[in-house]
Tab-separated table of C-alpha atoms in Angstrom:
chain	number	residue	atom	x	y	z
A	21	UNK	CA	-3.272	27.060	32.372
A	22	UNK	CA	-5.194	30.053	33.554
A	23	UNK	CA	-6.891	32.147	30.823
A	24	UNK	CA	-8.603	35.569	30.887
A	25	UNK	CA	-10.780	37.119	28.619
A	26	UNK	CA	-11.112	40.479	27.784
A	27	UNK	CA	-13.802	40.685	24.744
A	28	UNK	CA	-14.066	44.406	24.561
A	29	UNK	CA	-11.137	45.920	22.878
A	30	UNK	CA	-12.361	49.869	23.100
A	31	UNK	CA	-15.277	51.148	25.094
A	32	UNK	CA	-16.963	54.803	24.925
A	33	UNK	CA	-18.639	56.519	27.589
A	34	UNK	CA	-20.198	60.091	28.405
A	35	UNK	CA	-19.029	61.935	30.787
A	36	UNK	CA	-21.143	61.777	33.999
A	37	UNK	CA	-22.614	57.797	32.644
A	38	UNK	CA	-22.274	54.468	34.136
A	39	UNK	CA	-19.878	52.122	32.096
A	40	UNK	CA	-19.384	48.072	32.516
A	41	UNK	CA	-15.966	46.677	31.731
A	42	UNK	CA	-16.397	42.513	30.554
A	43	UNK	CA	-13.535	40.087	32.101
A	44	UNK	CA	-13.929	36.726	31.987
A	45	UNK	CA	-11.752	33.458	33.188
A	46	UNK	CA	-11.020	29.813	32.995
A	47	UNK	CA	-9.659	28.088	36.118
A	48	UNK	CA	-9.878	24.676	37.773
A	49	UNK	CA	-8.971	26.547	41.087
A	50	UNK	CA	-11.380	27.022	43.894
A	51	UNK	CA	-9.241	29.703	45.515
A	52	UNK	CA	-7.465	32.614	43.945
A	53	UNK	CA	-7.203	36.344	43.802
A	54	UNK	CA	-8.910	38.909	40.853
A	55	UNK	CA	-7.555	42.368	40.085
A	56	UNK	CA	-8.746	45.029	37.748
A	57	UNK	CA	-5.341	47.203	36.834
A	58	UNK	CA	-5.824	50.899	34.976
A	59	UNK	CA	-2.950	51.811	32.531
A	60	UNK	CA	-3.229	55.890	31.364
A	61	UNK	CA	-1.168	57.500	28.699
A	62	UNK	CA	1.472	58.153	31.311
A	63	UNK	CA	2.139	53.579	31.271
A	64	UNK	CA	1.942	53.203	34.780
A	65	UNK	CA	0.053	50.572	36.110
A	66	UNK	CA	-2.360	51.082	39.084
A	67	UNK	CA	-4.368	48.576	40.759
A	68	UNK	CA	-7.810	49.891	40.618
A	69	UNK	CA	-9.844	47.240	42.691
A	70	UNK	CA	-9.338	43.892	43.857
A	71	UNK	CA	-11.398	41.061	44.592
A	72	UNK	CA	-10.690	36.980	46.970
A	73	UNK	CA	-12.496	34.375	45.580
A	74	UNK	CA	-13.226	33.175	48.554
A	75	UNK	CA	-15.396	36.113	49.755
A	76	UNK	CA	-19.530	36.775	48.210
A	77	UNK	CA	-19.539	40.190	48.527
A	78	UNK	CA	-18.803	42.016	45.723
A	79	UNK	CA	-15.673	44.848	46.433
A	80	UNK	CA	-16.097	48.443	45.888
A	81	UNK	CA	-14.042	51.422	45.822
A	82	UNK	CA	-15.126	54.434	45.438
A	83	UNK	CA	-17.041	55.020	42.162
A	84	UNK	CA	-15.285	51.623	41.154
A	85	UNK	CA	-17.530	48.477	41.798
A	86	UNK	CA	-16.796	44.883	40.480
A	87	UNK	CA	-19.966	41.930	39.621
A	88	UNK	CA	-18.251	38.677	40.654
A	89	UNK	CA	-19.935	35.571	39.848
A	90	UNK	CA	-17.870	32.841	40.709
A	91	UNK	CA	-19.864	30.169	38.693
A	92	UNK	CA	-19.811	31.665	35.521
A	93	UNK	CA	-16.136	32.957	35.894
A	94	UNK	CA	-16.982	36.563	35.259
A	95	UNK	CA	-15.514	39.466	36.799
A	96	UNK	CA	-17.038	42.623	35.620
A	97	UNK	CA	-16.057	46.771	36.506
A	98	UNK	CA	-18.683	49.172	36.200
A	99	UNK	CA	-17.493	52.549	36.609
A	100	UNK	CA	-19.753	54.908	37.820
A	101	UNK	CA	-20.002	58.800	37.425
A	102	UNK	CA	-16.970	58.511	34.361
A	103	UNK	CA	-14.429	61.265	34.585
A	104	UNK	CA	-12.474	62.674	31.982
A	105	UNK	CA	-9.293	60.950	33.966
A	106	UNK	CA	-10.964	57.616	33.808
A	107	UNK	CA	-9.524	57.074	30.034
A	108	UNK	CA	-6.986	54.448	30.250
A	109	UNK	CA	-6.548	50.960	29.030
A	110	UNK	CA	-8.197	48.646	32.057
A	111	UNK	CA	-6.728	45.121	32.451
A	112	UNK	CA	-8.511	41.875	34.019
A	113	UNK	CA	-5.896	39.947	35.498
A	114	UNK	CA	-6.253	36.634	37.687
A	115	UNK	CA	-3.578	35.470	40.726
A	116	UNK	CA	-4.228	31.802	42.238
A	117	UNK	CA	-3.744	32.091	45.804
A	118	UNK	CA	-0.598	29.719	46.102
A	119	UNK	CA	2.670	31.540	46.454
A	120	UNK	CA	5.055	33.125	43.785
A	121	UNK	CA	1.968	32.424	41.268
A	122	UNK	CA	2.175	34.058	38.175
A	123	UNK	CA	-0.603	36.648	37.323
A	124	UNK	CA	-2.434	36.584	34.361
A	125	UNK	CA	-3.708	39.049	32.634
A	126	UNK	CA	-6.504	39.771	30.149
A	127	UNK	CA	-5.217	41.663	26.620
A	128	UNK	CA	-7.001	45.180	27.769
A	129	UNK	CA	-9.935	47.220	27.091
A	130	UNK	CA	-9.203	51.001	25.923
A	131	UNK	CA	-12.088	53.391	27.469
A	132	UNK	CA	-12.286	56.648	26.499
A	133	UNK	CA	-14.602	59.063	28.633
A	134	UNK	CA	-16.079	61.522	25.892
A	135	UNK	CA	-16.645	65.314	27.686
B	19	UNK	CA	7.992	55.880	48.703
B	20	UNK	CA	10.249	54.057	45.685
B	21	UNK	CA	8.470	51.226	45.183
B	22	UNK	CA	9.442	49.533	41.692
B	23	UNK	CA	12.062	51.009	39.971
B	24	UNK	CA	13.105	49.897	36.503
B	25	UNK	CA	16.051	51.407	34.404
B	26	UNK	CA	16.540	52.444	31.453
B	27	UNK	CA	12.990	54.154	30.480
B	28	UNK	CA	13.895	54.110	26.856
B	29	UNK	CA	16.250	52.171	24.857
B	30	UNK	CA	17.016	51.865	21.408
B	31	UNK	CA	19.142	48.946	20.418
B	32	UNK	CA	20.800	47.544	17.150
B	33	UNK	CA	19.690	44.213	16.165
B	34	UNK	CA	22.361	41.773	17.569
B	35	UNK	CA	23.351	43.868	20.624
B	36	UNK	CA	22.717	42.766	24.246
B	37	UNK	CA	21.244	44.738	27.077
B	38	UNK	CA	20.194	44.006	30.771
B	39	UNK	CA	17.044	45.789	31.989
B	40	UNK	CA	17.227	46.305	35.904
B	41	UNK	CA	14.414	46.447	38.177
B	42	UNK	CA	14.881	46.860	42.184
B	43	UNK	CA	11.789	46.939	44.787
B	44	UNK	CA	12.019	48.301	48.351
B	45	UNK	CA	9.059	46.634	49.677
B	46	UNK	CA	10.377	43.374	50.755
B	47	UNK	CA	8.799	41.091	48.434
B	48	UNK	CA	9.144	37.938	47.692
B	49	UNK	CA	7.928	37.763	43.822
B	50	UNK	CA	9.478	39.393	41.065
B	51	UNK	CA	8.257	39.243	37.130
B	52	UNK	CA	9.216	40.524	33.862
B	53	UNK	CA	6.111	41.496	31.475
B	54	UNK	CA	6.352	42.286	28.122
B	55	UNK	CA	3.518	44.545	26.923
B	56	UNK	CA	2.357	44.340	22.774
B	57	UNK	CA	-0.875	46.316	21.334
B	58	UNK	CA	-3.593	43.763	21.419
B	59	UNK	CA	-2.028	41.576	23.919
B	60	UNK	CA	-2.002	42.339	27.117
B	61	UNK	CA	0.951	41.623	29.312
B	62	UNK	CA	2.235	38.212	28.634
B	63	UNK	CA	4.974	37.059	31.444
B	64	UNK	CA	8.739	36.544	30.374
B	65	UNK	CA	10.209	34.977	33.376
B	66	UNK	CA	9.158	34.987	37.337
B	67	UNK	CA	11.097	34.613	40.505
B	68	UNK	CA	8.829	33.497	43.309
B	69	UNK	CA	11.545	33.776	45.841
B	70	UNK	CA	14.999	35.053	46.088
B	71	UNK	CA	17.489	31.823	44.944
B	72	UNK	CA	14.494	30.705	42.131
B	73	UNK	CA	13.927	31.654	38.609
B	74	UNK	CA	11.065	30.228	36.357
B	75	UNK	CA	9.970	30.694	32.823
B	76	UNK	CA	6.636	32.069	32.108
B	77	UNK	CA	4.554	32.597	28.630
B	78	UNK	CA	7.370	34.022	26.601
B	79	UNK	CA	10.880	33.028	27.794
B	80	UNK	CA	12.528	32.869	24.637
B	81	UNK	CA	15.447	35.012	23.547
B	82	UNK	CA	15.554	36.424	27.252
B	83	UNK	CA	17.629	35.538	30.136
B	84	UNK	CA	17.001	36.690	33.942
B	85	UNK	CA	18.947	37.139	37.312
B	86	UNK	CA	17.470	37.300	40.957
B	87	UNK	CA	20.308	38.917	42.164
B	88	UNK	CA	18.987	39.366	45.821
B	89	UNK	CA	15.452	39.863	47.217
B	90	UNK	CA	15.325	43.299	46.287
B	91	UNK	CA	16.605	42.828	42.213
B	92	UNK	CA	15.349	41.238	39.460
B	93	UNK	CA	17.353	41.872	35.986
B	94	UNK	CA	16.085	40.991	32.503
B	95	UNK	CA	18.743	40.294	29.853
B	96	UNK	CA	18.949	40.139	25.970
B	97	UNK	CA	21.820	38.382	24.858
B	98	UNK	CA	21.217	39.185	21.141
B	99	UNK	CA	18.675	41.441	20.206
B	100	UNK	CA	15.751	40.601	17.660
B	101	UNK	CA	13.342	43.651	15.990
B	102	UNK	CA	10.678	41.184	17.697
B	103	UNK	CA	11.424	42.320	20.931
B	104	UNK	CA	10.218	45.787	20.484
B	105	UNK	CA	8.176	46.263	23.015
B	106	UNK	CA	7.250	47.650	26.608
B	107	UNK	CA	8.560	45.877	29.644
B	108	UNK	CA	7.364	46.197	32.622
B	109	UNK	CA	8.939	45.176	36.353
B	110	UNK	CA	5.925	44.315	39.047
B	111	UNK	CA	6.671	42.337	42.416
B	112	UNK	CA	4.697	40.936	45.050
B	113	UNK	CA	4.092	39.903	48.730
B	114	UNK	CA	3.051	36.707	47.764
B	115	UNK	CA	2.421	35.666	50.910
B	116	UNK	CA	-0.688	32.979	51.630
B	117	UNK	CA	-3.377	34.480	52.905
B	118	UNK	CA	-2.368	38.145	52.744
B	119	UNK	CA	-2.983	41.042	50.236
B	120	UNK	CA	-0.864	39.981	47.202
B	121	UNK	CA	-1.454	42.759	44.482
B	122	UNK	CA	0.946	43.207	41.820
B	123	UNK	CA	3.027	46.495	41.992
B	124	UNK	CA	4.833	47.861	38.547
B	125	UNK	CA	7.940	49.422	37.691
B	126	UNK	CA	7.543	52.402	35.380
B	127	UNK	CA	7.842	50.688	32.157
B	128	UNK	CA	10.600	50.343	29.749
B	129	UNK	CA	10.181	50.864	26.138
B	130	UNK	CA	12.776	48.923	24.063
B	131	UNK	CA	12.752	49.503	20.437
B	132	UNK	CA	14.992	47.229	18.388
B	133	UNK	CA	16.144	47.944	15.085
C-alpha cells in the first residue's frame, strides 16, 4: 500500500516570505502521478500543482513551485511571496499511473499567512 | 461549468437512520470516489468506482454501501447510522485515463453529523 506523509501539522508564515510545505511517500512504483491539493475555510478542494514521476523537471505554477526528488520520495511546495489568501489546509496526495487508481492522500498541513 | 456536484451540503441524522449521499459529474469520467474527511486525518477513501459497472472498497468501507448508477453518478449510502460517521464527505472523479492528465476533481463537501 501507498503511504504519504505529511509531518507538519500547522505552518506560519509572514506575509510577503517564502514558505516550504514537507510531503513525503512510500511506493514500490516507478511510475505514478503527485498532486499538492489546497482546502480554504470555504472546504473546497483545488488542485494547486501537479507533478509525473516520470518527468526531472520540477513543475511550477505561478508563485507555487514543487522540489521532487524521486529517490528519496519527497515532494515538497514552497510557496513564494505568501498572501493573506494562501491560508488553507494543503494536502500531499499520490496517484499511481494505472487506471481507476485510488489517490492517496497525506493527513494535511494547516498554513496560516500572518499580515 | 458544474463539475462535481454532491447533495445534501449538510445533514443531521439520528443514530440508526439511513441516508444516501449523491454525487453526479459532467465531465465524462471514468473514476468516481467517496472520501471521508476527519481533523488529523486527511481524506481516507470509502469506496471507488474505476469505471461505470465496477465498485471497490477502499481504506474505510465499513458501515457504508455505494452505487455507480451510470458514468455520470456515484451514490454513497448509510444503511444505519453510527455517531462515528460524523464527518465531511467529499465526491472527486477522474479521467483516469493512461497517459493523460488525471487530477482529482471534488464535489463541494458534505458535512454529516450523526447523533
Amino acid at each position: 500500500a501507498q503511504t504519504v506523509t505529511q509531518s507538519q501539522p500547522e505552518m506560519s508564515v509572514q506575509e510577503a516570505e517564502t514558505v516550504t510545505l514537507s510531503c513525503t511517500y512510500d511506493t514500490s512504483e516507478n511510475n505514478y502521478y503527485l498532486f499538492w491539493y489546497k482546502q480554504p475555510p470555504s472546504r473546497q478542494m483545488i488542485l494547486v500543482i501537479r507533478q509525473e514521476a516520470y518527468k526531472q523537471q520540477n513543475a511550477t505554477e505561478n508563485r507555487f513551485s514543487v522540489n521532487f526528488q524521486k529517490a528519496a520520495k519527497s515532494f515538497s511546495l514552497k510557496i513564494s511571496d505568501s498572501q493573506l489568501g494562501d491560508t488553507a489546509m494543503y494536502f500531499c496526495a499520490f496517484m499511481r499511473s494505472n487506471t481507476g487508481n485510488q489517490f492517496y492522500f497525506g493527513t494535511g498541513t494547516s498554513l496560516t499567512v500572518i499580515p | 461549468n458544474a463539475g462535481v456536484t454532491q447533495t445534501p451540503k449538510f445533514q443531521v441524522l439520528k443514530t440508526g437512520q439511513s441516508m444516501t449521499l449523491q454525487c453526479a459529474q459532467d465531465m465524462n469520467h471514468n473514476s468516481m470516489y467517496w472520501y471521508r474527511q476527519d481533523p488529523g486525518m486527511g481524506l481516507r477513501l470509502i469506496y471507488y468506482s474505476a469505471s461505470e459497472g465496477t465498485t471497490d472498497k477502499g481504506e474505510v468501507p465499513n458501515g457504508y454501501n455505494v452505487s455507480r448508477l451510470n458514468k455520470r453518478e456515484f451514490s454513497l449510502r448509510l444503511e444505519s447510522a453510527a455517531p462515528s460517521q460524523t464527518s465531511v464527505y467529499f465526491c472527486a472523479s477522474s479521467l483516469s485515463k493512461q497517459g493523460m492528465n488525471t487530477e482529482a476533481f471534488f464535489g463541494q463537501g458534505t458535512r454529516l453529523t450523526v447523533v
